[in-house]
Amino acid sequence: METSLGLLNSAGGGGGGGGGGGTLDKNTAKVEKDYMGMSKEPELELVEKGKGSAWGEYGRILTAKDFPNGFSSGRNAVSAGTKRERASANSVDEGSASSPAVSQVVGWPPIRAYRMNTLFNQAKTSNVEEDKGVGGNENDEQSKKKMNHGNDKNDVVVKERGNVGFVKVNMDGLPIGRKVDLHAHKSYETLAKTLEEMFFKPSLTTRGGKEQSVQPPKLLDGSSDFVLTYEDREGDWMLVGDVPWRMFLNTVKRLRIMRTSEANGLAPKSQDRNEKQNGKPI
Amino acid sequence: MPFSKNQMDPDPPEDSPSNSTNSEGANAPQSPFPDEVLEKVLSFIDSHKDRSSVSLVRKDWYNAERWTRAKLFIGNCYAVSPEIVARRFPRIKSVILKGKPRFSDFNMLPRDWGANVHSWLVVFAKVYPFLEELRLKRMFVTDESLELLAKSFPGFKALSLLSCDGFSGNGLKAIVSHCRNLTELDIQDCVTEDFAGDWLSSFPENFASLEILNFASLNSEVSFDDLERLVSQCKSLRVLKVNESITLDLLQRLLMHASQLTELGTGSFSQELTPRQYEEIERAFSNCKNLQVLSGLWEASSLYLPLIYGACAGLTFLNLSDVALQSGEFAKLLAYCPNLRRLWVTDTVEDKGLEAVGSTCPLLEELRVFPADPYDRDQRDGVTEVGFLAVSRGCRKLHYVLYFCRRMTNAAVVTIVRNCPNFTHFRLCIMNPREPDYLTNGPMDEGFGAVAKTCTKLKRLSISGLLTDLTFEYIGKYAKNLETLSVAFAGSSDRGMQYVLEGCPKLRKLEIRDCPFGNAALLSGRGKYEMMRSLWMSSCAVTIKGCRLLAKEKPGLNVEVISEEENDESQADKVYVYRSVAGPRRDAPPFVITF
């Protein structure tokens, strides 16, 4: 039972189970290496075409393979020795106090795809019910729902129906990106607030753990060290907030929280693409 | 009960009903009953499990059974072929057909994996002209198929699509316009593209036979006038579940025509109303004296919930999983529902709401708590072991639970099953993979062990949290009635899976993801899989070679693999094993390896 004890001591992370693996034969070890292996792509592309792999036309789906260090909250370290370095380039950083893992595992939690489409509307709109009671809002819900049901002909949208509206968000200085469901938001304000809380909570910075006293910096009004930018369908990086929200939803591919100093090249409040000089900060 | 090839004999005798006396040759005793009597008696047997047993007694019983069977249940569309079915059963009126493995509900299979109903309908159209009912679950259904269905069976009455995809409004149009005797159109949890709602307007002008109409999950605006006319004409309508496009004031008009409803799914439940409108709607609900099931209630809040109070006295099933209620308004509503047996809620009601359940619903038998925000990073909200405990204390008849939470303790689970030892379905989903016991920081082995040991009637179990092989040892040792087991991110070694395969005699469905079970575990079940419906393993440690070996040893099994690479040593990403008399399927898409 040494294997399982070994796992327990390391709090059971690493589904490959090879922690104490001296007794594993060559094949199994090799298998586990594959099982723990790195994903092929360093970034999640929303649609990945023509790779010739089984999943080529369906986009790259992250599985447990991509997160060999396990998904538990920070207290569960993983002992899977050599496999770590292969995976580290793409692994969930155990050092971060947050547990982004739940949102990045396919098919987990096990909730029917149909219900996923409707869930986020409910969770978000229940907070704004004071605003409701006017017929106009229902139309917003309707069209938002329609978008949620995967009818968006824009082939940039993730093809898996369960991940409606999720786009990747990276922040300068953080190796691990997050994902945010754009369809759960009705405006730039709520999106910015969510991202501010996601990336600027005190636990991620060097501040102390007292959440109440710290206000996350505002991403949209230009007052902080960071700005919120997005890559649109044409591959250009733009400042978030310029275009109407719906248009933004249709054109955004991914988000990036960029240092203000680096964002100087982006066309600020100008719609004219010709004025942009440096569209690709990465 | 061992799987007998007789269940779906590829070459059944072609005897006519009254001609089986010589079918067994000189050695078999004569049947004491004439065939006519036997058939008459058998015609009273409905359950497909009983009928399967009957068919195994002797050859003449087999024949009498096959000629009298009217309802077909096919739990896995690939376990048998339409041709085999058609040969054995000549007189089918009702079909239940299930397709994809359950994990396809969670987007773990590509869209064109299979389970296309079309080939079945082609055969049915030829052989079962009197088909009346078709109930599909997790099948791929195209408009073309629906059109074929609509045109092939003049007496067709009932169509039910659960967790299906592939169709649009055009297919539905064909159904409603051609099926003159339609009594049931029930569409649940189907993921469809947004499509026009004019299918509803395609019901013929004087159409009046509908008893069940459920389009709650369809995302299309329908013509209210046509809907109202339909509802007013269908005097036998007892189940009506509309979609969100139907607002409160419109719902009120529908209810005026259909106060006899026993099941109602409302539309959107939030609207600016005049006091008079509010009163009218309240009255319309109060007039629904026969309501047993209520669902929908999208966006309902404390302002609007009182509208339904008058209709809740007889409610046995309240489905609040589409609305995010808070504990206060939820508790107030519960006070009006003394007869609840089934309750589905969202975890926004929190532990406090569940405490209200415990104190208000003594008759409760089933509870499902869904997460409002499964990806909640802060993980502060939702329900915990406290809520579950409270329910178990007050609802001693509880036997079915589906519970999504972010933290749990062994101690709580042990107490819960002590309070409610009659669980038949225990599905606990601690949402963070490998989450340990909240108090001890250790595995959840003892909790699930208690479930296995205490709940002797347990048929279905879903486990989660941090789990070692010990959990599986408990399951194998105690869960002797277990039929379905779902496992994720659990176990330490092959022994885990082996414990279950060795110890659970009634196991039918085993689905596993992200566990350290490899070839040894897979192959250890070689003698068992033919007695099960299916096995699913994804992101485990099984290789292509292991699958190939299993397939070679067991020709009665279909072993299907989806994998990025195809060489023997590579990991088999998704493995689906199931018994079949139809051989490897011929419609497998290129990314599925069939051995």
GROMACS .gro file of N, CA, C and O in nm, chain A residues 4 8 12 15 27 31 34-35 40 54-55 58 64-65 70-72 75-76 98 102-103 105-116 119-120 122-124 129 132-133 138 145-146 149-151 161-162 166 178 198 201, chain B residues 105-107 110 112 163 189 191 193-194 217 219 244 247 270 272 298 301 321-323 371-375 377-378 404 429 431-435 441 443 468 488-489 492 513-514 516 539-541 543 563-564 569 571 574:
model
  428
    4SER      N    1  -0.024   0.414  -0.225
    4SER     CA    2  -0.134   0.501  -0.185
    4SER      C    3  -0.094   0.585  -0.066
    4SER      O    4  -0.135   0.699  -0.054
    8LEU      N    5  -0.119   0.982  -0.030
    8LEU     CA    6  -0.190   1.051   0.077
    8LEU      C    7  -0.100   1.154   0.141
    8LEU      O    8  -0.142   1.263   0.175
   12GLY      N    9  -0.266   1.348  -0.208
   12GLY     CA   10  -0.349   1.285  -0.310
   12GLY      C   11  -0.359   1.354  -0.444
   12GLY      O   12  -0.445   1.326  -0.523
   15GLY      N   13  -0.341   1.258  -1.058
   15GLY     CA   14  -0.423   1.141  -1.085
   15GLY      C   15  -0.348   1.025  -1.142
   15GLY      O   16  -0.391   0.914  -1.141
   27ASN      N   17   0.619  -0.020  -1.881
   27ASN     CA   18   0.506   0.023  -1.963
   27ASN      C   19   0.416   0.120  -1.891
   27ASN      O   20   0.374   0.219  -1.946
   31VAL      N   21   0.328   0.489  -1.973
   31VAL     CA   22   0.189   0.532  -1.990
   31VAL      C   23   0.161   0.653  -1.905
   31VAL      O   24   0.101   0.749  -1.949
   34ASP      N   25   0.281   0.958  -2.047
   34ASP     CA   26   0.189   1.010  -2.148
   34ASP      C   27   0.068   1.071  -2.083
   34ASP      O   28   0.021   1.176  -2.118
   35TYR      N   29   0.019   0.997  -1.985
   35TYR     CA   30  -0.102   1.044  -1.917
   35TYR      C   31  -0.079   1.180  -1.855
   35TYR      O   32  -0.167   1.265  -1.852
   40LYS      N   33  -0.025   1.980  -2.629
   40LYS     CA   34   0.054   2.013  -2.747
   40LYS      C   35   0.062   2.162  -2.772
   40LYS      O   36   0.149   2.211  -2.838
   54ALA      N   37  -0.728   1.349  -3.356
   54ALA     CA   38  -0.869   1.313  -3.342
   54ALA      C   39  -0.955   1.434  -3.311
   54ALA      O   40  -1.067   1.445  -3.353
   55TRP      N   41  -0.899   1.527  -3.237
   55TRP     CA   42  -0.978   1.641  -3.192
   55TRP      C   43  -0.954   1.763  -3.277
   55TRP      O   44  -0.998   1.870  -3.246
   58TYR      N   45  -1.228   2.000  -3.358
   58TYR     CA   46  -1.317   2.038  -3.250
   58TYR      C   47  -1.252   2.131  -3.152
   58TYR      O   48  -1.307   2.164  -3.051
   64ALA      N   49  -0.738   1.625  -1.804
   64ALA     CA   50  -0.651   1.612  -1.688
   64ALA      C   51  -0.506   1.603  -1.729
   64ALA      O   52  -0.416   1.637  -1.655
   65LYS      N   53  -0.482   1.561  -1.851
   65LYS     CA   54  -0.346   1.555  -1.904
   65LYS      C   55  -0.276   1.689  -1.894
   65LYS      O   56  -0.157   1.697  -1.874
   70GLY      N   57  -0.276   1.823  -1.063
   70GLY     CA   58  -0.400   1.811  -0.987
   70GLY      C   59  -0.474   1.941  -0.982
   70GLY      O   60  -0.425   2.045  -1.024
   71PHE      N   61  -0.590   1.935  -0.926
   71PHE     CA   62  -0.677   2.051  -0.934
   71PHE      C   63  -0.713   2.105  -0.798
   71PHE      O   64  -0.779   2.206  -0.789
   72SER      N   65  -0.676   2.038  -0.696
   72SER     CA   66  -0.723   2.082  -0.564
   72SER      C   67  -0.667   2.218  -0.530
   72SER      O   68  -0.575   2.267  -0.593
   75ARG      N   69  -0.348   2.360  -0.098
   75ARG     CA   70  -0.287   2.278   0.007
   75ARG      C   71  -0.248   2.139  -0.040
   75ARG      O   72  -0.178   2.069   0.027
   76ASN      N   73  -0.292   2.098  -0.156
   76ASN     CA   74  -0.254   1.965  -0.204
   76ASN      C   75  -0.141   1.974  -0.302
   76ASN      O   76  -0.159   2.004  -0.417
   98SER      N   77  -0.538   3.086  -0.575
   98SER     CA   78  -0.670   3.063  -0.630
   98SER      C   79  -0.677   2.922  -0.688
   98SER      O   80  -0.576   2.858  -0.709
  102VAL      N   81  -1.130   2.435  -1.161
  102VAL     CA   82  -1.265   2.387  -1.190
  102VAL      C   83  -1.312   2.439  -1.324
  102VAL      O   84  -1.380   2.372  -1.399
  103SER      N   85  -1.277   2.561  -1.357
  103SER     CA   86  -1.328   2.617  -1.480
  103SER      C   87  -1.251   2.568  -1.600
  103SER      O   88  -1.287   2.596  -1.712
  105VAL      N   89  -1.144   2.234  -1.650
  105VAL     CA   90  -1.154   2.091  -1.674
  105VAL      C   91  -1.279   2.065  -1.757
  105VAL      O   92  -1.388   2.106  -1.721
  106VAL      N   93  -1.259   1.994  -1.869
  106VAL     CA   94  -1.373   1.969  -1.956
  106VAL      C   95  -1.473   1.877  -1.888
  106VAL      O   96  -1.437   1.779  -1.824
  107GLY      N   97  -1.598   1.910  -1.904
  107GLY     CA   98  -1.702   1.822  -1.855
  107GLY      C   99  -1.710   1.814  -1.704
  107GLY      O  100  -1.768   1.720  -1.650
  108TRP      N  101  -1.653   1.912  -1.636
  108TRP     CA  102  -1.657   1.907  -1.490
  108TRP      C  103  -1.687   2.047  -1.437
  108TRP      O  104  -1.627   2.141  -1.483
  109PRO      N  105  -1.772   2.066  -1.340
  109PRO     CA  106  -1.858   1.964  -1.279
  109PRO      C  107  -1.958   1.907  -1.381
  109PRO      O  108  -1.991   1.973  -1.478
  110PRO      N  109  -2.003   1.789  -1.353
  110PRO     CA  110  -2.089   1.720  -1.451
  110PRO      C  111  -2.229   1.778  -1.454
  110PRO      O  112  -2.321   1.731  -1.388
  111ILE      N  113  -2.241   1.881  -1.534
  111ILE     CA  114  -2.371   1.946  -1.549
  111ILE      C  115  -2.406   1.942  -1.697
  111ILE      O  116  -2.323   1.973  -1.781
  112ARG      N  117  -2.528   1.907  -1.728
  112ARG     CA  118  -2.568   1.891  -1.868
  112ARG      C  119  -2.542   2.017  -1.947
  112ARG      O  120  -2.567   2.128  -1.900
  113ALA      N  121  -2.496   1.998  -2.069
  113ALA     CA  122  -2.464   2.111  -2.156
  113ALA      C  123  -2.581   2.207  -2.165
  113ALA      O  124  -2.563   2.328  -2.162
  114TYR      N  125  -2.700   2.154  -2.172
  114TYR     CA  126  -2.817   2.240  -2.182
  114TYR      C  127  -2.826   2.330  -2.059
  114TYR      O  128  -2.850   2.449  -2.068
  115ARG      N  129  -2.805   2.273  -1.943
  115ARG     CA  130  -2.818   2.351  -1.821
  115ARG      C  131  -2.706   2.454  -1.811
  115ARG      O  132  -2.726   2.564  -1.762
  116MET      N  133  -2.587   2.420  -1.859
  116MET     CA  134  -2.477   2.516  -1.858
  116MET      C  135  -2.514   2.642  -1.933
  116MET      O  136  -2.481   2.752  -1.892
  119LEU      N  137  -2.746   2.843  -1.702
  119LEU     CA  138  -2.703   2.870  -1.564
  119LEU      C  139  -2.651   3.011  -1.544
  119LEU      O  140  -2.688   3.080  -1.451
  120PHE      N  141  -2.560   3.051  -1.629
  120PHE     CA  142  -2.490   3.175  -1.602
  120PHE      C  143  -2.582   3.294  -1.610
  120PHE      O  144  -2.565   3.390  -1.538
  122GLN      N  145  -2.881   3.298  -1.505
  122GLN     CA  146  -2.951   3.304  -1.378
  122GLN      C  147  -2.865   3.361  -1.268
  122GLN      O  148  -2.906   3.447  -1.194
  123ALA      N  149  -2.742   3.314  -1.260
  123ALA     CA  150  -2.656   3.356  -1.150
  123ALA      C  151  -2.630   3.504  -1.155
  123ALA      O  152  -2.628   3.572  -1.054
  124LYS      N  153  -2.612   3.556  -1.275
  124LYS     CA  154  -2.579   3.697  -1.285
  124LYS      C  155  -2.702   3.783  -1.276
  124LYS      O  156  -2.702   3.887  -1.213
  129GLU      N  157  -3.183   4.206  -1.014
  129GLU     CA  158  -3.327   4.202  -1.033
  129GLU      C  159  -3.394   4.333  -0.998
  129GLU      O  160  -3.505   4.360  -1.039
  132LYS      N  161  -3.485   4.520  -1.294
  132LYS     CA  162  -3.581   4.462  -1.388
  132LYS      C  163  -3.721   4.515  -1.365
  132LYS      O  164  -3.745   4.602  -1.284
  133GLY      N  165  -3.814   4.454  -1.432
  133GLY     CA  166  -3.951   4.499  -1.420
  133GLY      C  167  -3.989   4.583  -1.539
  133GLY      O  168  -4.101   4.628  -1.552
  138GLU      N  169  -3.622   4.230  -2.072
  138GLU     CA  170  -3.648   4.092  -2.113
  138GLU      C  171  -3.592   4.067  -2.251
  138GLU      O  172  -3.546   3.960  -2.281
  145LYS      N  173  -2.973   3.510  -2.421
  145LYS     CA  174  -2.997   3.366  -2.420
  145LYS      C  175  -2.973   3.309  -2.556
  145LYS      O  176  -2.915   3.204  -2.572
  146LYS      N  177  -3.018   3.380  -2.658
  146LYS     CA  178  -3.000   3.326  -2.791
  146LYS      C  179  -2.853   3.310  -2.820
  146LYS      O  180  -2.810   3.214  -2.878
  149HIS      N  181  -2.703   3.002  -2.660
  149HIS     CA  182  -2.733   2.869  -2.711
  149HIS      C  183  -2.650   2.834  -2.831
  149HIS      O  184  -2.687   2.749  -2.909
  150GLY      N  185  -2.540   2.900  -2.844
  150GLY     CA  186  -2.442   2.854  -2.941
  150GLY      C  187  -2.481   2.877  -3.084
  150GLY      O  188  -2.435   2.809  -3.173
  151ASN      N  189  -2.568   2.971  -3.109
  151ASN     CA  190  -2.609   2.990  -3.246
  151ASN      C  191  -2.520   3.089  -3.317
  151ASN      O  192  -2.545   3.126  -3.430
  161ARG      N  193  -2.024   2.341  -2.679
  161ARG     CA  194  -2.137   2.419  -2.633
  161ARG      C  195  -2.128   2.447  -2.483
  161ARG      O  196  -2.183   2.541  -2.434
  162GLY      N  197  -2.058   2.363  -2.414
  162GLY     CA  198  -2.055   2.380  -2.270
  162GLY      C  199  -1.976   2.500  -2.225
  162GLY      O  200  -1.990   2.549  -2.115
  166PHE      N  201  -1.679   3.166  -2.324
  166PHE     CA  202  -1.555   3.179  -2.247
  166PHE      C  203  -1.443   3.227  -2.336
  166PHE      O  204  -1.421   3.174  -2.443
  178ARG      N  205  -0.670   3.299  -1.711
  178ARG     CA  206  -0.800   3.256  -1.660
  178ARG      C  207  -0.897   3.260  -1.777
  178ARG      O  208  -0.863   3.299  -1.887
  198MET      N  209  -1.098   3.906  -1.007
  198MET     CA  210  -1.027   3.783  -1.043
  198MET      C  211  -0.878   3.800  -1.031
  198MET      O  212  -0.806   3.714  -0.982
  201LYS      N  213  -0.741   4.050  -0.650
  201LYS     CA  214  -0.773   4.023  -0.511
  201LYS      C  215  -0.647   4.024  -0.428
  201LYS      O  216  -0.542   3.980  -0.474
  387ASP      N  217  -2.328   1.415  -2.227
  387ASP     CA  218  -2.404   1.529  -2.175
  387ASP      C  219  -2.312   1.642  -2.132
  387ASP      O  220  -2.353   1.757  -2.124
  388PHE      N  221  -2.189   1.607  -2.099
  388PHE     CA  222  -2.095   1.706  -2.048
  388PHE      C  223  -1.991   1.741  -2.154
  388PHE      O  224  -1.876   1.773  -2.122
  389ASN      N  225  -2.029   1.730  -2.277
  389ASN     CA  226  -1.943   1.769  -2.390
  389ASN      C  227  -1.815   1.689  -2.397
  389ASN      O  228  -1.712   1.742  -2.438
  392PRO      N  229  -1.737   1.435  -2.933
  392PRO     CA  230  -1.765   1.526  -3.044
  392PRO      C  231  -1.906   1.505  -3.095
  392PRO      O  232  -1.968   1.400  -3.073
  394ASP      N  233  -2.041   1.451  -3.383
  394ASP     CA  234  -2.080   1.345  -3.477
  394ASP      C  235  -2.028   1.208  -3.433
  394ASP      O  236  -1.986   1.128  -3.515
  445SER      N  237  -3.230   1.513  -2.402
  445SER     CA  238  -3.085   1.529  -2.424
  445SER      C  239  -3.045   1.490  -2.566
  445SER      O  240  -2.939   1.431  -2.587
  471ASP      N  241  -3.417   1.929  -2.235
  471ASP     CA  242  -3.271   1.937  -2.227
  471ASP      C  243  -3.203   1.910  -2.360
  471ASP      O  244  -3.096   1.851  -2.364
  473VAL      N  245  -3.007   2.043  -2.675
  473VAL     CA  246  -2.929   2.159  -2.715
  473VAL      C  247  -2.951   2.181  -2.863
  473VAL      O  248  -2.914   2.097  -2.945
  475GLU      N  249  -2.965   2.468  -3.200
  475GLU     CA  250  -2.934   2.601  -3.250
  475GLU      C  251  -3.059   2.685  -3.234
  475GLU      O  252  -3.170   2.634  -3.229
  476ASP      N  253  -3.040   2.811  -3.230
  476ASP     CA  254  -3.154   2.899  -3.225
  476ASP      C  255  -3.234   2.884  -3.353
  476ASP      O  256  -3.179   2.896  -3.462
  499SER      N  257  -3.729   2.391  -2.323
  499SER     CA  258  -3.587   2.408  -2.352
  499SER      C  259  -3.560   2.460  -2.492
  499SER      O  260  -3.445   2.479  -2.530
  501ASN      N  261  -3.534   2.734  -2.767
  501ASN     CA  262  -3.504   2.874  -2.757
  501ASN      C  263  -3.563   2.951  -2.873
  501ASN      O  264  -3.492   3.010  -2.951
  526GLU      N  265  -3.921   3.045  -2.218
  526GLU     CA  266  -3.906   3.177  -2.157
  526GLU      C  267  -3.973   3.289  -2.233
  526GLU      O  268  -3.995   3.396  -2.178
  529THR      N  269  -4.445   3.539  -2.143
  529THR     CA  270  -4.440   3.623  -2.023
  529THR      C  271  -4.561   3.594  -1.933
  529THR      O  272  -4.653   3.523  -1.971
  552SER      N  273  -4.099   3.728  -1.454
  552SER     CA  274  -4.068   3.861  -1.401
  552SER      C  275  -4.113   3.963  -1.503
  552SER      O  276  -4.070   3.961  -1.617
  554GLU      N  277  -4.323   4.374  -1.543
  554GLU     CA  278  -4.389   4.487  -1.477
  554GLU      C  279  -4.540   4.469  -1.491
  554GLU      O  280  -4.590   4.456  -1.603
  580TRP      N  281  -3.851   3.119  -1.456
  580TRP     CA  282  -3.729   3.193  -1.485
  580TRP      C  283  -3.734   3.333  -1.427
  580TRP      O  284  -3.830   3.406  -1.446
  583SER      N  285  -3.873   3.621  -0.853
  583SER     CA  286  -3.813   3.678  -0.733
  583SER      C  287  -3.922   3.691  -0.627
  583SER      O  288  -4.038   3.657  -0.652
  603SER      N  289  -3.491   2.467  -1.044
  603SER     CA  290  -3.351   2.465  -1.084
  603SER      C  291  -3.319   2.566  -1.194
  603SER      O  292  -3.205   2.582  -1.233
  604ASP      N  293  -3.421   2.631  -1.246
  604ASP     CA  294  -3.396   2.733  -1.348
  604ASP      C  295  -3.403   2.873  -1.292
  604ASP      O  296  -3.400   2.971  -1.367
  605VAL      N  297  -3.415   2.886  -1.162
  605VAL     CA  298  -3.426   3.018  -1.103
  605VAL      C  299  -3.335   3.024  -0.981
  605VAL      O  300  -3.318   2.926  -0.910
  653PRO      N  301  -2.563   2.374  -0.886
  653PRO     CA  302  -2.484   2.495  -0.860
  653PRO      C  303  -2.522   2.607  -0.954
  653PRO      O  304  -2.532   2.587  -1.075
  654ALA      N  305  -2.543   2.724  -0.899
  654ALA     CA  306  -2.577   2.838  -0.984
  654ALA      C  307  -2.456   2.883  -1.063
  654ALA      O  308  -2.467   2.929  -1.176
  655ASP      N  309  -2.342   2.869  -1.002
  655ASP     CA  310  -2.221   2.919  -1.066
  655ASP      C  311  -2.109   2.819  -1.043
  655ASP      O  312  -2.028   2.835  -0.953
  656PRO      N  313  -2.104   2.716  -1.126
  656PRO     CA  314  -2.008   2.608  -1.101
  656PRO      C  315  -1.863   2.654  -1.105
  656PRO      O  316  -1.776   2.588  -1.052
  657TYR      N  317  -1.839   2.766  -1.169
  657TYR     CA  318  -1.701   2.811  -1.181
  657TYR      C  319  -1.669   2.925  -1.085
  657TYR      O  320  -1.575   2.999  -1.106
  659ARG      N  321  -1.512   3.133  -0.857
  659ARG     CA  322  -1.375   3.132  -0.813
  659ARG      C  323  -1.363   3.149  -0.662
  659ARG      O  324  -1.282   3.087  -0.597
  660ASP      N  325  -1.446   3.232  -0.609
  660ASP     CA  326  -1.436   3.260  -0.466
  660ASP      C  327  -1.481   3.144  -0.381
  660ASP      O  328  -1.441   3.130  -0.268
  686PHE      N  329  -2.466   1.915  -0.536
  686PHE     CA  330  -2.342   1.980  -0.576
  686PHE      C  331  -2.299   2.075  -0.465
  686PHE      O  332  -2.376   2.161  -0.425
  711CYS      N  333  -2.159   1.547  -0.549
  711CYS     CA  334  -2.054   1.605  -0.631
  711CYS      C  335  -1.988   1.719  -0.556
  711CYS      O  336  -2.041   1.830  -0.550
  713MET      N  337  -1.739   1.981  -0.581
  713MET     CA  338  -1.703   2.031  -0.713
  713MET      C  339  -1.555   2.047  -0.739
  713MET      O  340  -1.513   2.037  -0.855
  714ASN      N  341  -1.477   2.070  -0.637
  714ASN     CA  342  -1.334   2.079  -0.661
  714ASN      C  343  -1.276   1.938  -0.667
  714ASN      O  344  -1.288   1.862  -0.571
  715PRO      N  345  -1.216   1.901  -0.778
  715PRO     CA  346  -1.162   1.764  -0.786
  715PRO      C  347  -1.065   1.736  -0.672
  715PRO      O  348  -0.984   1.821  -0.637
  716ARG      N  349  -1.080   1.616  -0.613
  716ARG     CA  350  -0.991   1.571  -0.506
  716ARG      C  351  -0.997   1.658  -0.380
  716ARG      O  352  -0.901   1.668  -0.305
  717GLU      N  353  -1.110   1.718  -0.358
  717GLU     CA  354  -1.125   1.801  -0.239
  717GLU      C  355  -1.131   1.713  -0.115
  717GLU      O  356  -1.212   1.620  -0.109
  723ASN      N  357  -0.911   1.726   0.656
  723ASN     CA  358  -0.818   1.740   0.545
  723ASN      C  359  -0.773   1.606   0.488
  723ASN      O  360  -0.674   1.599   0.416
  725PRO      N  361  -0.898   1.199   0.323
  725PRO     CA  362  -0.987   1.149   0.219
  725PRO      C  363  -1.131   1.134   0.268
  725PRO      O  364  -1.158   1.130   0.389
  750THR      N  365  -0.927   0.741  -0.186
  750THR     CA  366  -0.825   0.641  -0.213
  750THR      C  367  -0.892   0.510  -0.251
  750THR      O  368  -1.015   0.502  -0.260
  770ALA      N  369  -1.487   0.999  -1.047
  770ALA     CA  370  -1.404   1.104  -1.108
  770ALA      C  371  -1.293   1.144  -1.013
  770ALA      O  372  -1.316   1.165  -0.895
  771PHE      N  373  -1.173   1.152  -1.065
  771PHE     CA  374  -1.057   1.201  -0.990
  771PHE      C  375  -1.040   1.124  -0.859
  771PHE      O  376  -1.022   1.183  -0.753
  774SER      N  377  -0.630   0.525  -0.603
  774SER     CA  378  -0.484   0.531  -0.600
  774SER      C  379  -0.419   0.431  -0.692
  774SER      O  380  -0.305   0.449  -0.732
  795ARG      N  381  -1.365   0.871  -1.489
  795ARG     CA  382  -1.281   0.968  -1.558
  795ARG      C  383  -1.169   1.013  -1.465
  795ARG      O  384  -1.187   1.024  -1.344
  796ASP      N  385  -1.053   1.036  -1.526
  796ASP     CA  386  -0.941   1.093  -1.452
  796ASP      C  387  -0.904   1.014  -1.327
  796ASP      O  388  -0.889   1.071  -1.218
  798PRO      N  389  -0.645   0.676  -1.178
  798PRO     CA  390  -0.521   0.608  -1.213
  798PRO      C  391  -0.540   0.459  -1.240
  798PRO      O  392  -0.462   0.377  -1.194
  821SER      N  393  -0.945   0.961  -1.972
  821SER     CA  394  -0.831   1.021  -1.903
  821SER      C  395  -0.781   0.934  -1.789
  821SER      O  396  -0.745   0.983  -1.683
  822CYS      N  397  -0.783   0.805  -1.811
  822CYS     CA  398  -0.724   0.712  -1.714
  822CYS      C  399  -0.591   0.662  -1.772
  822CYS      O  400  -0.540   0.719  -1.867
  823ALA      N  401  -0.541   0.553  -1.714
  823ALA     CA  402  -0.408   0.509  -1.757
  823ALA      C  403  -0.413   0.389  -1.850
  823ALA      O  404  -0.317   0.315  -1.864
  825THR      N  405  -0.408   0.194  -2.203
  825THR     CA  406  -0.346   0.219  -2.334
  825THR      C  407  -0.425   0.149  -2.443
  825THR      O  408  -0.510   0.064  -2.418
  845SER      N  409  -0.862   0.841  -2.934
  845SER     CA  410  -0.728   0.871  -2.885
  845SER      C  411  -0.657   0.960  -2.983
  845SER      O  412  -0.683   0.955  -3.102
  846GLU      N  413  -0.565   1.041  -2.934
  846GLU     CA  414  -0.493   1.129  -3.024
  846GLU      C  415  -0.394   1.052  -3.109
  846GLU      O  416  -0.368   1.086  -3.222
  851GLU      N  417   0.127   0.187  -2.741
  851GLU     CA  418   0.166   0.235  -2.608
  851GLU      C  419   0.099   0.366  -2.571
  851GLU      O  420   0.114   0.413  -2.459
  853GLN      N  421  -0.177   0.645  -2.472
  853GLN     CA  422  -0.292   0.646  -2.383
  853GLN      C  423  -0.421   0.643  -2.462
  853GLN      O  424  -0.435   0.712  -2.562
  856LYS      N  425  -1.027   0.809  -2.442
  856LYS     CA  426  -1.163   0.774  -2.406
  856LYS      C  427  -1.192   0.632  -2.450
  856LYS      O  428  -1.173   0.597  -2.566
   0.00000   0.00000   0.00000
